[in-house]
Amino acid sequence: MINRRTFGKAMALGTGAAAVSLTGPQAAPVAAAPRSDRSASGRTSASPLPDIAPGTHTTFDRMRHVTAGLLNVGYAEAGPAHGPVVICLHGWPYDIHSFVDVAPLLASRGYRVIVPYLRGHGSTRFRSAATFRNAQQSAVALDIVALMDALGIHRAVLAGFDWGSRTADIIAALWPERVKALVSVSGYLITNVEAQQEPLPARAEHTWWYQYYFSTERGRRAMEDADKRRELCRLVWETVSPTWDFDDATFARTATAFENPDYADIVIHNYRWRLGLAEGERRYDRYEKRLAGRPVITVPTITLDPERDPFTVPGNGSSYRDRFTGAYEHRTLTGIGHNLPQEAPAAFAQAVVDVDHF
């Protein structure tokens, strides 16, 4: 989820040009007044989107597949085929349904909206049984670059949360020419594995209980067991989104994505790799070396902080502000938890439309 280095720092201090080929409803959220670094420029936001109650939509109209790099990617699509592209990226333990209300809002504004299942989720499959089930950050980012290539998309607005924010951040940092603009929930999430060897304050470590559970074989076995996996993932939903009154059907729709045969391997590797407990692959070393230097992001960006997410750091975005050097705005959504696009779809979609007008 969030970069432990950034989270720990906040707590302690008061906290691709060329693509690379590697063969139930609740009350509407109240957003804090935006803090903008571009007010002096005279730019104005796009016209407001209509409000929408979370849970208004439950399915996507169009589901597709495409061969892209190491994967056969399953993805939802909405909007006109030749509209400006927005790629929405989900996190863990979530899936494309985090954007089931966001996509039609953006489609109504003429956007072509692409919502892919990340590797190990839903209908996305590895093309070869011999491919290492690797979930290190650069591998996931390159999946999305390969998807863009496969769909003939040179540039897109990238918008994500959790694993999706990290993935979008990486593409914006390493291949800015592929990113028209960025919406990143929780800000700058690029991981520095070496820095994450430093312990966090006790309360911060406690929030990451499942990460440490996954470092054990008991945790792996829990993720491999369908019932225990669902129970664990639902507990995470309830813990990190304390104000989201979702129903059983909402969780069940997403939990189907956890039945992917590679799900346990991908989740376990992701969290173990981030703790330095699992090796990545040498083919990604050059990207990880660049990412360890915390490269700045130059594309137009809106960062969103969900106020009730236990991973949201103090400081109203100040802990990562220096990582964004282009047109920038930060917004905090009060009363909203970790799964921000599903809990506050209108606010998330508005951020996408607004950043595209920077």
mmCIF file of C-alpha atoms in Angstrom:
data_model
loop_
_atom_site.group_PDB
_atom_site.id
_atom_site.type_symbol
_atom_site.label_atom_id
_atom_site.label_comp_id
_atom_site.label_asym_id
_atom_site.label_seq_id
_atom_site.Cartn_x
_atom_site.Cartn_y
_atom_site.Cartn_z
ATOM 1 C CA MET A 1 0.000 0.000 0.000
ATOM 2 C CA ILE A 2 1.677 3.199 1.085
ATOM 3 C CA ASN A 3 5.449 3.573 1.046
ATOM 4 C CA ARG A 4 6.576 2.625 4.544
ATOM 5 C CA ARG A 5 9.541 4.947 4.261
ATOM 6 C CA THR A 6 7.293 7.957 3.685
ATOM 7 C CA PHE A 7 4.858 6.814 6.352
ATOM 8 C CA GLY A 8 7.602 6.227 8.880
ATOM 9 C CA LYS A 9 9.226 9.564 8.135
ATOM 10 C CA ALA A 10 5.942 11.311 8.673
ATOM 11 C CA MET A 11 5.278 9.467 11.910
ATOM 12 C CA ALA A 12 8.747 10.095 13.231
ATOM 13 C CA LEU A 13 8.867 13.752 12.273
ATOM 14 C CA GLY A 14 5.342 14.512 13.346
ATOM 15 C CA THR A 15 5.907 11.371 9.538
ATOM 16 C CA GLY A 16 7.641 4.715 -20.024
ATOM 17 C CA ALA A 17 9.281 7.653 -24.473
ATOM 18 C CA ALA A 18 10.107 4.251 -25.631
ATOM 19 C CA ALA A 19 8.157 1.498 -24.012
ATOM 20 C CA VAL A 20 10.103 -1.438 -22.680
ATOM 21 C CA SER A 21 9.337 -4.914 -23.960
ATOM 22 C CA LEU A 22 10.051 -7.796 -21.599
ATOM 23 C CA THR A 23 8.490 -10.905 -23.304
ATOM 24 C CA GLY A 24 -23.951 0.015 -0.442
ATOM 25 C CA PRO A 25 -24.451 3.848 -0.875
ATOM 26 C CA GLN A 26 -23.377 6.369 1.730
ATOM 27 C CA ALA A 27 -23.350 10.116 2.180
ATOM 28 C CA ALA A 28 -21.315 12.101 -0.310
ATOM 29 C CA PRO A 29 -17.793 12.935 0.890
ATOM 30 C CA VAL A 30 -16.842 16.411 1.959
ATOM 31 C CA ALA A 31 -13.538 17.501 0.492
ATOM 32 C CA ALA A 32 -11.331 19.944 2.295
ATOM 33 C CA ALA A 33 -10.689 23.161 0.388
ATOM 34 C CA PRO A 34 -8.015 22.340 -2.202
ATOM 35 C CA ARG A 35 -4.524 23.600 -1.503
ATOM 36 C CA SER A 36 -3.162 24.679 -4.845
ATOM 37 C CA ASP A 37 0.341 25.635 -5.956
ATOM 38 C CA ARG A 38 -0.999 26.995 -9.208
ATOM 39 C CA SER A 39 -3.510 29.600 -8.055
ATOM 40 C CA ALA A 40 -1.268 32.427 -9.251
ATOM 41 C CA SER A 41 -1.328 31.035 -12.780
ATOM 42 C CA GLY A 42 -4.979 31.926 -13.219
ATOM 43 C CA ARG A 43 -5.922 28.408 -14.377
ATOM 44 C CA THR A 44 -9.408 27.240 -13.488
ATOM 45 C CA SER A 45 -10.743 23.763 -12.785
ATOM 46 C CA ALA A 46 -12.988 21.898 -15.211
ATOM 47 C CA SER A 47 -16.744 22.189 -14.760
ATOM 48 C CA PRO A 48 -18.077 20.022 -11.913
ATOM 49 C CA LEU A 49 -19.132 16.451 -12.545
ATOM 50 C CA PRO A 50 -22.559 15.350 -11.319
ATOM 51 C CA ASP A 51 -22.622 13.848 -7.857
ATOM 52 C CA ILE A 52 -23.083 10.096 -7.668
ATOM 53 C CA ALA A 53 -23.823 7.833 -4.732
ATOM 54 C CA PRO A 54 -21.194 5.127 -4.194
ATOM 55 C CA GLY A 55 -22.610 1.818 -5.342
ATOM 56 C CA THR A 56 -24.762 3.278 -8.101
ATOM 57 C CA HIS A 57 -23.122 0.893 -10.604
ATOM 58 C CA THR A 58 -22.174 -2.712 -9.962
ATOM 59 C CA THR A 59 -20.798 -3.925 -13.300
ATOM 60 C CA PHE A 60 -18.839 -2.773 -16.342
ATOM 61 C CA ASP A 61 -20.502 -2.921 -19.740
ATOM 62 C CA ARG A 62 -17.394 -3.941 -21.676
ATOM 63 C CA MET A 63 -14.791 -6.485 -20.568
ATOM 64 C CA ARG A 64 -11.865 -7.249 -22.867
ATOM 65 C CA HIS A 65 -8.518 -9.054 -23.100
ATOM 66 C CA VAL A 66 -5.280 -8.191 -24.842
ATOM 67 C CA THR A 67 -1.846 -9.775 -25.047
ATOM 68 C CA ALA A 68 0.616 -7.334 -23.486
ATOM 69 C CA GLY A 69 4.194 -8.183 -22.572
ATOM 70 C CA LEU A 70 4.294 -11.101 -20.152
ATOM 71 C CA LEU A 71 0.532 -11.112 -19.646
ATOM 72 C CA ASN A 72 -2.836 -11.630 -21.183
ATOM 73 C CA VAL A 73 -4.505 -8.639 -19.534
ATOM 74 C CA GLY A 74 -8.176 -8.563 -18.640
ATOM 75 C CA TYR A 75 -9.581 -5.058 -18.499
ATOM 76 C CA ALA A 76 -12.807 -3.077 -18.431
ATOM 77 C CA GLU A 77 -13.364 -0.300 -20.929
ATOM 78 C CA ALA A 78 -15.850 2.565 -20.990
ATOM 79 C CA GLY A 79 -16.386 5.627 -23.134
ATOM 80 C CA PRO A 80 -15.658 6.430 -26.789
ATOM 81 C CA ALA A 81 -12.933 4.426 -28.503
ATOM 82 C CA HIS A 82 -11.151 7.556 -29.751
ATOM 83 C CA GLY A 83 -11.492 9.712 -26.631
ATOM 84 C CA PRO A 84 -8.557 10.889 -24.509
ATOM 85 C CA VAL A 85 -7.404 7.948 -22.420
ATOM 86 C CA VAL A 86 -7.558 7.531 -18.645
ATOM 87 C CA ILE A 87 -6.060 4.375 -17.119
ATOM 88 C CA CYS A 88 -7.353 3.600 -13.609
ATOM 89 C CA LEU A 89 -5.210 1.305 -11.455
ATOM 90 C CA HIS A 90 -6.457 -0.621 -8.437
ATOM 91 C CA GLY A 91 -4.695 -1.730 -5.274
ATOM 92 C CA TRP A 92 -4.739 -4.612 -2.790
ATOM 93 C CA PRO A 93 -7.003 -6.218 -1.658
ATOM 94 C CA TYR A 94 -9.204 -4.684 -4.332
ATOM 95 C CA ASP A 95 -9.861 -4.995 -8.054
ATOM 96 C CA ILE A 96 -11.340 -3.109 -10.987
ATOM 97 C CA HIS A 97 -14.631 -2.580 -9.121
ATOM 98 C CA SER A 98 -12.951 0.200 -7.163
ATOM 99 C CA PHE A 99 -13.641 2.228 -10.324
ATOM 100 C CA VAL A 100 -17.091 0.894 -11.206
ATOM 101 C CA ASP A 101 -18.688 4.294 -10.459
ATOM 102 C CA VAL A 102 -15.705 6.363 -11.609
ATOM 103 C CA ALA A 103 -15.594 4.940 -15.140
ATOM 104 C CA PRO A 104 -19.082 6.040 -16.261
ATOM 105 C CA LEU A 105 -18.521 9.521 -14.870
ATOM 106 C CA LEU A 106 -15.366 9.898 -16.944
ATOM 107 C CA ALA A 107 -16.960 8.265 -19.965
ATOM 108 C CA SER A 108 -19.742 10.857 -19.815
ATOM 109 C CA ARG A 109 -17.053 13.503 -20.350
ATOM 110 C CA GLY A 110 -15.765 11.771 -23.459
ATOM 111 C CA TYR A 111 -12.854 9.860 -21.940
ATOM 112 C CA ARG A 112 -11.845 6.376 -23.002
ATOM 113 C CA VAL A 113 -11.453 4.682 -19.634
ATOM 114 C CA ILE A 114 -9.255 1.579 -19.283
ATOM 115 C CA VAL A 115 -9.368 -0.338 -15.977
ATOM 116 C CA PRO A 116 -7.003 -3.357 -16.013
ATOM 117 C CA TYR A 117 -6.714 -6.191 -13.559
ATOM 118 C CA LEU A 118 -3.137 -6.099 -12.260
ATOM 119 C CA ARG A 119 -1.010 -9.229 -12.553
ATOM 120 C CA GLY A 120 -2.349 -12.016 -10.360
ATOM 121 C CA HIS A 121 -5.853 -10.522 -10.210
ATOM 122 C CA GLY A 122 -9.125 -11.356 -11.906
ATOM 123 C CA SER A 123 -8.944 -12.441 -15.530
ATOM 124 C CA THR A 124 -5.323 -11.308 -16.110
ATOM 125 C CA ARG A 125 -3.056 -14.302 -16.710
ATOM 126 C CA PHE A 126 0.645 -14.910 -17.272
ATOM 127 C CA ARG A 127 1.292 -16.085 -20.820
ATOM 128 C CA SER A 128 3.856 -18.657 -19.691
ATOM 129 C CA ALA A 129 3.834 -21.063 -16.772
ATOM 130 C CA ALA A 130 7.616 -20.598 -16.627
ATOM 131 C CA THR A 131 7.459 -16.861 -15.834
ATOM 132 C CA PHE A 132 8.456 -16.057 -12.271
ATOM 133 C CA ARG A 133 5.444 -14.751 -10.340
ATOM 134 C CA ASN A 134 7.150 -11.481 -9.512
ATOM 135 C CA ALA A 135 5.315 -8.503 -8.009
ATOM 136 C CA GLN A 136 8.174 -6.063 -7.481
ATOM 137 C CA GLN A 137 7.166 -2.505 -8.245
ATOM 138 C CA SER A 138 8.926 -2.013 -11.584
ATOM 139 C CA ALA A 139 7.547 -5.271 -12.991
ATOM 140 C CA VAL A 140 3.984 -4.147 -12.298
ATOM 141 C CA ALA A 141 4.676 -0.722 -13.809
ATOM 142 C CA LEU A 142 6.105 -2.278 -16.968
ATOM 143 C CA ASP A 143 2.928 -4.350 -17.291
ATOM 144 C CA ILE A 144 0.991 -1.110 -17.738
ATOM 145 C CA VAL A 145 3.494 0.296 -20.227
ATOM 146 C CA ALA A 146 3.123 -2.946 -22.198
ATOM 147 C CA LEU A 147 -0.671 -2.630 -22.001
ATOM 148 C CA MET A 148 -0.481 0.896 -23.401
ATOM 149 C CA ASP A 149 1.695 -0.358 -26.257
ATOM 150 C CA ALA A 150 -0.658 -3.249 -27.001
ATOM 151 C CA LEU A 151 -3.633 -0.868 -27.182
ATOM 152 C CA GLY A 152 -1.759 1.727 -29.241
ATOM 153 C CA ILE A 153 -1.911 4.319 -26.466
ATOM 154 C CA HIS A 154 1.078 6.656 -26.432
ATOM 155 C CA ARG A 155 -0.041 8.975 -23.601
ATOM 156 C CA ALA A 156 -2.732 8.729 -20.962
ATOM 157 C CA VAL A 157 -3.866 10.232 -17.708
ATOM 158 C CA LEU A 158 -2.943 7.718 -14.994
ATOM 159 C CA ALA A 159 -5.039 7.544 -11.834
ATOM 160 C CA GLY A 160 -4.681 5.063 -9.002
ATOM 161 C CA PHE A 161 -4.607 4.174 -5.339
ATOM 162 C CA ASP A 162 -2.539 1.771 -3.253
ATOM 163 C CA TRP A 163 -0.569 -0.526 -5.641
ATOM 164 C CA GLY A 164 -2.133 1.527 -8.414
ATOM 165 C CA SER A 165 -0.729 4.817 -7.081
ATOM 166 C CA ARG A 166 2.730 3.311 -6.838
ATOM 167 C CA THR A 167 2.481 1.947 -10.373
ATOM 168 C CA ALA A 168 1.281 5.274 -11.787
ATOM 169 C CA ASP A 169 3.978 7.168 -9.855
ATOM 170 C CA ILE A 170 6.688 4.931 -11.303
ATOM 171 C CA ILE A 171 5.542 5.365 -14.894
ATOM 172 C CA ALA A 172 5.282 9.135 -14.407
ATOM 173 C CA ALA A 173 8.796 9.231 -12.916
ATOM 174 C CA LEU A 174 10.577 6.950 -15.409
ATOM 175 C CA TRP A 175 8.570 7.512 -18.586
ATOM 176 C CA PRO A 176 6.941 10.941 -18.207
ATOM 177 C CA GLU A 177 6.339 11.209 -21.952
ATOM 178 C CA ARG A 178 3.757 8.415 -21.569
ATOM 179 C CA VAL A 179 1.806 10.304 -18.885
ATOM 180 C CA LYS A 180 -0.342 13.310 -19.720
ATOM 181 C CA ALA A 181 -1.263 13.867 -16.060
ATOM 182 C CA LEU A 182 -1.429 11.960 -12.775
ATOM 183 C CA VAL A 183 -3.893 11.423 -9.923
ATOM 184 C CA SER A 184 -2.168 9.670 -7.025
ATOM 185 C CA VAL A 185 -3.988 8.727 -3.835
ATOM 186 C CA SER A 186 -1.634 9.010 -0.838
ATOM 187 C CA GLY A 187 0.946 10.875 -2.871
ATOM 188 C CA TYR A 188 4.408 9.544 -3.634
ATOM 189 C CA LEU A 189 4.511 5.789 -3.024
ATOM 190 C CA ILE A 190 7.666 4.671 -4.826
ATOM 191 C CA THR A 191 9.425 2.117 -2.635
ATOM 192 C CA ASN A 192 13.051 2.171 -1.509
ATOM 193 C CA VAL A 193 13.643 -1.346 -0.164
ATOM 194 C CA GLU A 194 16.858 -0.438 1.654
ATOM 195 C CA ALA A 195 15.219 2.493 3.440
ATOM 196 C CA GLN A 196 12.400 0.229 4.565
ATOM 197 C CA GLN A 197 14.781 -1.743 6.738
ATOM 198 C CA GLU A 198 14.488 1.006 9.342
ATOM 199 C CA PRO A 199 11.832 0.279 11.996
ATOM 200 C CA LEU A 200 8.797 2.532 12.290
ATOM 201 C CA PRO A 201 7.106 3.802 15.439
ATOM 202 C CA ALA A 202 5.073 1.040 17.100
ATOM 203 C CA ARG A 203 1.661 2.356 16.064
ATOM 204 C CA ALA A 204 2.729 2.552 12.446
ATOM 205 C CA GLU A 205 4.113 -0.987 12.527
ATOM 206 C CA HIS A 206 0.850 -2.222 14.037
ATOM 207 C CA THR A 207 -1.103 -0.843 11.078
ATOM 208 C CA TRP A 208 0.975 -3.074 8.775
ATOM 209 C CA TRP A 209 0.114 -6.323 10.600
ATOM 210 C CA TYR A 210 -0.739 -8.257 7.418
ATOM 211 C CA GLN A 211 2.585 -7.345 5.791
ATOM 212 C CA TYR A 212 4.426 -9.156 8.561
ATOM 213 C CA TYR A 213 1.911 -12.020 8.513
ATOM 214 C CA PHE A 214 2.689 -12.497 4.830
ATOM 215 C CA SER A 215 6.371 -12.865 5.645
ATOM 216 C CA THR A 216 5.526 -16.168 7.366
ATOM 217 C CA GLU A 217 4.487 -19.474 5.864
ATOM 218 C CA ARG A 218 1.288 -19.263 7.920
ATOM 219 C CA GLY A 219 0.467 -16.081 6.033
ATOM 220 C CA ARG A 220 1.163 -17.712 2.687
ATOM 221 C CA ARG A 221 -1.067 -20.662 3.577
ATOM 222 C CA ALA A 222 -3.829 -18.267 4.595
ATOM 223 C CA MET A 223 -3.658 -16.579 1.202
ATOM 224 C CA GLU A 224 -3.772 -19.942 -0.537
ATOM 225 C CA ASP A 225 -6.913 -20.991 1.370
ATOM 226 C CA ALA A 226 -10.014 -19.478 -0.282
ATOM 227 C CA ASP A 227 -11.994 -19.029 2.947
ATOM 228 C CA LYS A 228 -9.129 -17.658 5.021
ATOM 229 C CA ARG A 229 -8.122 -15.359 2.150
ATOM 230 C CA ARG A 230 -11.602 -13.855 1.930
ATOM 231 C CA GLU A 231 -11.775 -13.425 5.695
ATOM 232 C CA LEU A 232 -8.389 -11.691 5.795
ATOM 233 C CA CYS A 233 -9.134 -9.386 2.869
ATOM 234 C CA ARG A 234 -12.504 -8.400 4.278
ATOM 235 C CA LEU A 235 -10.870 -7.562 7.600
ATOM 236 C CA VAL A 236 -8.459 -5.264 5.768
ATOM 237 C CA TRP A 237 -11.395 -3.547 4.032
ATOM 238 C CA GLU A 238 -13.118 -2.954 7.359
ATOM 239 C CA THR A 239 -9.954 -1.727 9.061
ATOM 240 C CA VAL A 240 -8.671 0.715 6.449
ATOM 241 C CA SER A 241 -12.089 2.074 5.420
ATOM 242 C CA PRO A 242 -13.823 2.478 8.792
ATOM 243 C CA THR A 243 -16.639 4.695 7.457
ATOM 244 C CA TRP A 244 -17.431 2.714 4.293
ATOM 245 C CA ASP A 245 -20.716 0.841 4.777
ATOM 246 C CA PHE A 246 -20.235 -1.722 2.015
ATOM 247 C CA ASP A 247 -22.497 -4.747 1.755
ATOM 248 C CA ASP A 248 -21.768 -8.451 1.223
ATOM 249 C CA ALA A 249 -22.481 -8.251 -2.503
ATOM 250 C CA THR A 250 -19.964 -5.433 -2.981
ATOM 251 C CA PHE A 251 -17.207 -7.440 -1.324
ATOM 252 C CA ALA A 252 -18.191 -10.627 -3.168
ATOM 253 C CA ARG A 253 -17.866 -8.946 -6.568
ATOM 254 C CA THR A 254 -14.273 -7.997 -5.807
ATOM 255 C CA ALA A 255 -13.407 -11.249 -4.020
ATOM 256 C CA THR A 256 -13.930 -13.102 -7.283
ATOM 257 C CA ALA A 257 -10.704 -11.458 -8.476
ATOM 258 C CA PHE A 258 -8.845 -13.176 -5.619
ATOM 259 C CA GLU A 259 -9.512 -16.572 -7.238
ATOM 260 C CA ASN A 260 -6.835 -15.966 -9.860
ATOM 261 C CA PRO A 261 -4.437 -18.964 -9.698
ATOM 262 C CA ASP A 262 -1.455 -16.643 -9.210
ATOM 263 C CA TYR A 263 -3.068 -14.395 -6.607
ATOM 264 C CA ALA A 264 -1.357 -15.816 -3.515
ATOM 265 C CA ASP A 265 2.080 -15.884 -5.156
ATOM 266 C CA ILE A 266 1.767 -12.283 -6.391
ATOM 267 C CA VAL A 267 0.513 -10.857 -3.090
ATOM 268 C CA ILE A 268 3.063 -12.710 -0.983
ATOM 269 C CA HIS A 269 5.956 -11.770 -3.258
ATOM 270 C CA ASN A 270 4.928 -8.102 -3.335
ATOM 271 C CA TYR A 271 4.992 -7.665 0.426
ATOM 272 C CA ARG A 272 8.049 -9.836 1.023
ATOM 273 C CA TRP A 273 9.978 -8.013 -1.709
ATOM 274 C CA ARG A 274 9.141 -4.641 -0.171
ATOM 275 C CA LEU A 275 10.574 -5.830 3.153
ATOM 276 C CA GLY A 276 13.716 -7.150 1.482
ATOM 277 C CA LEU A 277 12.697 -10.750 2.224
ATOM 278 C CA ALA A 278 12.275 -11.882 -1.388
ATOM 279 C CA GLU A 279 14.463 -11.393 -4.435
ATOM 280 C CA GLY A 280 13.347 -9.615 -7.564
ATOM 281 C CA GLU A 281 14.674 -10.333 -11.047
ATOM 282 C CA ARG A 282 17.883 -8.946 -12.515
ATOM 283 C CA ARG A 283 16.047 -7.736 -15.617
ATOM 284 C CA TYR A 284 14.465 -5.032 -13.429
ATOM 285 C CA ASP A 285 17.617 -3.963 -11.574
ATOM 286 C CA ARG A 286 18.233 -0.866 -13.696
ATOM 287 C CA TYR A 287 14.732 0.432 -12.976
ATOM 288 C CA GLU A 288 14.894 -0.319 -9.275
ATOM 289 C CA LYS A 289 18.238 1.470 -9.044
ATOM 290 C CA ARG A 290 16.652 4.612 -10.469
ATOM 291 C CA LEU A 291 13.588 4.289 -8.260
ATOM 292 C CA ALA A 292 15.717 3.922 -5.132
ATOM 293 C CA GLY A 293 16.891 7.487 -5.757
ATOM 294 C CA ARG A 294 13.309 8.757 -5.326
ATOM 295 C CA PRO A 295 13.081 10.447 -8.736
ATOM 296 C CA VAL A 296 10.873 13.518 -8.993
ATOM 297 C CA ILE A 297 7.614 13.493 -10.934
ATOM 298 C CA THR A 298 7.334 16.339 -13.414
ATOM 299 C CA VAL A 299 3.909 15.716 -14.968
ATOM 300 C CA PRO A 300 0.809 17.667 -13.812
ATOM 301 C CA THR A 301 -0.432 15.979 -10.648
ATOM 302 C CA ILE A 302 -3.251 16.016 -8.121
ATOM 303 C CA THR A 303 -2.573 14.053 -4.945
ATOM 304 C CA LEU A 304 -5.471 12.904 -2.788
ATOM 305 C CA ASP A 305 -5.366 12.024 0.891
ATOM 306 C CA PRO A 306 -8.242 9.984 2.372
ATOM 307 C CA GLU A 307 -8.644 11.402 5.869
ATOM 308 C CA ARG A 308 -9.917 8.184 7.533
ATOM 309 C CA ASP A 309 -7.299 5.916 5.971
ATOM 310 C CA PRO A 310 -4.947 4.769 8.764
ATOM 311 C CA PHE A 311 -2.066 4.996 6.284
ATOM 312 C CA THR A 312 -2.618 8.692 5.576
ATOM 313 C CA VAL A 313 0.305 10.599 7.025
ATOM 314 C CA PRO A 314 0.058 13.913 8.877
ATOM 315 C CA GLY A 315 0.984 17.139 7.148
ATOM 316 C CA ASN A 316 -1.610 17.525 4.391
ATOM 317 C CA GLY A 317 0.739 16.132 1.753
ATOM 318 C CA SER A 318 3.800 18.033 2.947
ATOM 319 C CA SER A 319 5.881 14.855 3.462
ATOM 320 C CA TYR A 320 5.986 14.168 -0.278
ATOM 321 C CA ARG A 321 5.435 17.640 -1.768
ATOM 322 C CA ASP A 322 9.039 17.969 -2.966
ATOM 323 C CA ARG A 323 8.684 14.880 -5.204
ATOM 324 C CA PHE A 324 6.252 16.687 -7.528
ATOM 325 C CA THR A 325 7.834 19.489 -9.524
ATOM 326 C CA GLY A 326 5.199 20.185 -12.186
ATOM 327 C CA ALA A 327 1.742 21.773 -11.919
ATOM 328 C CA TYR A 328 0.365 20.440 -8.662
ATOM 329 C CA GLU A 329 -2.573 20.423 -6.302
ATOM 330 C CA HIS A 330 -3.281 18.497 -3.105
ATOM 331 C CA ARG A 331 -6.725 17.597 -1.779
ATOM 332 C CA THR A 332 -7.856 15.869 1.403
ATOM 333 C CA LEU A 333 -11.190 14.054 1.462
ATOM 334 C CA THR A 334 -12.724 14.080 4.912
ATOM 335 C CA GLY A 335 -14.577 11.036 6.161
ATOM 336 C CA ILE A 336 -13.141 8.807 3.425
ATOM 337 C CA GLY A 337 -11.009 5.685 3.869
ATOM 338 C CA HIS A 338 -8.397 3.805 1.890
ATOM 339 C CA ASN A 339 -10.491 2.674 -1.110
ATOM 340 C CA LEU A 340 -11.029 6.283 -2.134
ATOM 341 C CA PRO A 341 -12.325 5.845 -5.712
ATOM 342 C CA GLN A 342 -15.042 3.429 -4.625
ATOM 343 C CA GLU A 343 -15.955 5.373 -1.500
ATOM 344 C CA ALA A 344 -15.872 8.800 -3.174
ATOM 345 C CA PRO A 345 -16.189 8.216 -6.938
ATOM 346 C CA ALA A 346 -17.301 11.738 -7.857
ATOM 347 C CA ALA A 347 -14.373 13.341 -6.031
ATOM 348 C CA PHE A 348 -11.896 10.932 -7.637
ATOM 349 C CA ALA A 349 -13.307 11.439 -11.130
ATOM 350 C CA GLN A 350 -13.326 15.204 -10.619
ATOM 351 C CA ALA A 351 -9.618 15.085 -9.781
ATOM 352 C CA VAL A 352 -8.979 13.259 -13.064
ATOM 353 C CA VAL A 353 -10.888 15.822 -15.109
ATOM 354 C CA ASP A 354 -9.311 18.743 -13.259
ATOM 355 C CA VAL A 355 -5.716 17.551 -13.608
ATOM 356 C CA ASP A 356 -6.285 17.025 -17.325
ATOM 357 C CA HIS A 357 -7.023 20.773 -17.541
ATOM 358 C CA PHE A 358 -3.825 21.897 -15.793
#
